[in-house]
CSV table of C-alpha atoms in Angstrom, one decimal:
chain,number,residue,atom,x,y,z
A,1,UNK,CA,-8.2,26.3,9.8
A,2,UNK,CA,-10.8,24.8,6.8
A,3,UNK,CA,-12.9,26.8,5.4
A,4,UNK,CA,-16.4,25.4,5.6
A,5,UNK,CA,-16.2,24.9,1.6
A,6,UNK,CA,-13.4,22.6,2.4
A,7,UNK,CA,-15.4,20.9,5.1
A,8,UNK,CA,-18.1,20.2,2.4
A,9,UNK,CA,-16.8,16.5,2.2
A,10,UNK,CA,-16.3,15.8,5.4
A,11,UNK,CA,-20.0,17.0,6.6
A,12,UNK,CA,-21.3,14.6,3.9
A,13,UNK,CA,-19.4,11.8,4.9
A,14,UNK,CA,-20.3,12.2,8.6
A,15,UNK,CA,-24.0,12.7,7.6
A,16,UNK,CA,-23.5,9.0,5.7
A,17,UNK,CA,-22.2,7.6,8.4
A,18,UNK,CA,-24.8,9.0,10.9
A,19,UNK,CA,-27.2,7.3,8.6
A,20,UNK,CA,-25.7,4.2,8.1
A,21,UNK,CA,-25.5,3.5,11.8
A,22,UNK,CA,-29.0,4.8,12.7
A,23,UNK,CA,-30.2,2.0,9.9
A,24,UNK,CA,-28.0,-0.7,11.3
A,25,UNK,CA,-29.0,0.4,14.7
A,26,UNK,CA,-32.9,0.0,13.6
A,27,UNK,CA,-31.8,-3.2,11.6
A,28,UNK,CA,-30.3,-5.2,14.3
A,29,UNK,CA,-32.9,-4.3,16.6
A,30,UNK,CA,-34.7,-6.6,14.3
A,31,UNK,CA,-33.0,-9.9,14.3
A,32,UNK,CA,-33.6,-12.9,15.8
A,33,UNK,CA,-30.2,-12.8,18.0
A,34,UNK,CA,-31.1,-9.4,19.3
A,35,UNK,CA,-28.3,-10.4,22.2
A,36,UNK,CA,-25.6,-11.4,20.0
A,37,UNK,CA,-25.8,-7.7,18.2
A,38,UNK,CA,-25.9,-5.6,21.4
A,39,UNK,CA,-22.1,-4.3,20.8
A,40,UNK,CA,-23.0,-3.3,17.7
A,41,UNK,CA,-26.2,-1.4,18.3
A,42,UNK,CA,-24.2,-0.2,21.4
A,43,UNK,CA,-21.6,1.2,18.7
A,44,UNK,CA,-23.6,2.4,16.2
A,45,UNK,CA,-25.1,4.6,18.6
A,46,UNK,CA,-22.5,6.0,19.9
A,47,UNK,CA,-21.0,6.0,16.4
A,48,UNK,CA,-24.2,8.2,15.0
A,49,UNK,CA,-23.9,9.8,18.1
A,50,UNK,CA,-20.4,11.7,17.6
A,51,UNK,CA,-20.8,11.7,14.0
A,52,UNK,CA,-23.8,14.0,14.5
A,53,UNK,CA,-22.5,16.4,17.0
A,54,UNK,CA,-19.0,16.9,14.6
A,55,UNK,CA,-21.4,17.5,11.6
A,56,UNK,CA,-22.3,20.5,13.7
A,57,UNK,CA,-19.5,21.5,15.7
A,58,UNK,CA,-17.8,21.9,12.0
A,59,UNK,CA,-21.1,24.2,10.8
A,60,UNK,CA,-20.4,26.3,14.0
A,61,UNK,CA,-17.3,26.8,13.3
A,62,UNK,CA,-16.0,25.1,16.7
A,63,UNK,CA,-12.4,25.6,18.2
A,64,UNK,CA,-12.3,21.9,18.8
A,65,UNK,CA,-12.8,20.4,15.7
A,66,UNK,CA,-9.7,18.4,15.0
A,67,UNK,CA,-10.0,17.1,18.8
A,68,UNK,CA,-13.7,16.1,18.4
A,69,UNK,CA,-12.4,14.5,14.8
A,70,UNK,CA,-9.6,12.6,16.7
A,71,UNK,CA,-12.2,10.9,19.1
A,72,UNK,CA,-14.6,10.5,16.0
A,73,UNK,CA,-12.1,8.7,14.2
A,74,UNK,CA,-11.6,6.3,17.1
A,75,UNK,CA,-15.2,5.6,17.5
A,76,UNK,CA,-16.1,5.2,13.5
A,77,UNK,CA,-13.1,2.5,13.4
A,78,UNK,CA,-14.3,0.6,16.6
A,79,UNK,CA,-17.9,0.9,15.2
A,80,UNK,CA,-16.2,-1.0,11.7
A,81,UNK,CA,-14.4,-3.1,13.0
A,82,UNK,CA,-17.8,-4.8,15.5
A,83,UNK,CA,-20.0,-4.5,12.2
A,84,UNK,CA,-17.5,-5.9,9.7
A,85,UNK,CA,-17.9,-9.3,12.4
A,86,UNK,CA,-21.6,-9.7,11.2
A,87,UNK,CA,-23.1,-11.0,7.9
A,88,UNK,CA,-26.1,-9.0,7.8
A,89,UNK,CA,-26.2,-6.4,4.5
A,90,UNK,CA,-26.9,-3.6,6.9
A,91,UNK,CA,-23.7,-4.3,9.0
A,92,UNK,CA,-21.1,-5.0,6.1
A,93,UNK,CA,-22.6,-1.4,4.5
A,94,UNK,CA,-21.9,-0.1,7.9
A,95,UNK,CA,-18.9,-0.8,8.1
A,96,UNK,CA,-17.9,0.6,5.0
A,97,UNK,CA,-19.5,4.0,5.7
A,98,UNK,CA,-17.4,3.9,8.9
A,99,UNK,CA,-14.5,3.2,7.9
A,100,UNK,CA,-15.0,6.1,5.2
A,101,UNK,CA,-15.5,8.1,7.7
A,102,UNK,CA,-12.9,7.2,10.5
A,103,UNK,CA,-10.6,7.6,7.1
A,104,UNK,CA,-11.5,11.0,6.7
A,105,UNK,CA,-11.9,12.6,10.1
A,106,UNK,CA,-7.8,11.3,10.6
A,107,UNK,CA,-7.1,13.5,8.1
A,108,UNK,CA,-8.3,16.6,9.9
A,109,UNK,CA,-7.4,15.3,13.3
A,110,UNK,CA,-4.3,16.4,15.2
């Protein structure tokens, strides 16, 4: 088990990434081709979504950490990979935030 000082990197990373989708979420709800974007905002919710709820299962100290990081790692690489497809600053940035994140949640997942 981490101690929360070790987690220190990980709840920042997850809190960019939280951000970073809830800005591209906000920023594609905003283009012209609203339609063409809905897998993304669909991911970037869900993305912001699980990012949000690790941040604090790790501040509570929950037995399920490396579990909820395994699924968060999933969904931060399938949020990527759908904004990586668009041209749009606030996708690409996405993306990288993301795949940050996906990056390190692997690392504490089983």
């Amino acid at each position: 088990r981490m101690s929360h000082q070790q987690y220190q990197e990980l709840l920042e990373t997850l809190h960019e990434c939280m951000t970073a989708c809830n800005h591209c979420f906000d920023a594609c709800l905003q283009e012209e081709d609203v339609k063409m974007m809905s897998e993304c905002i669909r991911l970037d919710r869900e993305c912001a979504e699980i990012c949000s709820y690790l941040e604090s299962a790790i501040s509570r100290n929950s037995p399920f950490i490396s579990e909820l990081a395994s699924v968060c790692a999933t969904i931060c690489a399938t949020c990527g990979d759908e904004c990586q497809k668009h041209q749009h600053e606030h996708c690409q940035k996405c993306a990288e935030a993301c795949f940050r994140c996906a990056k390190a949640c692997q690392e504490i997942a089983f």
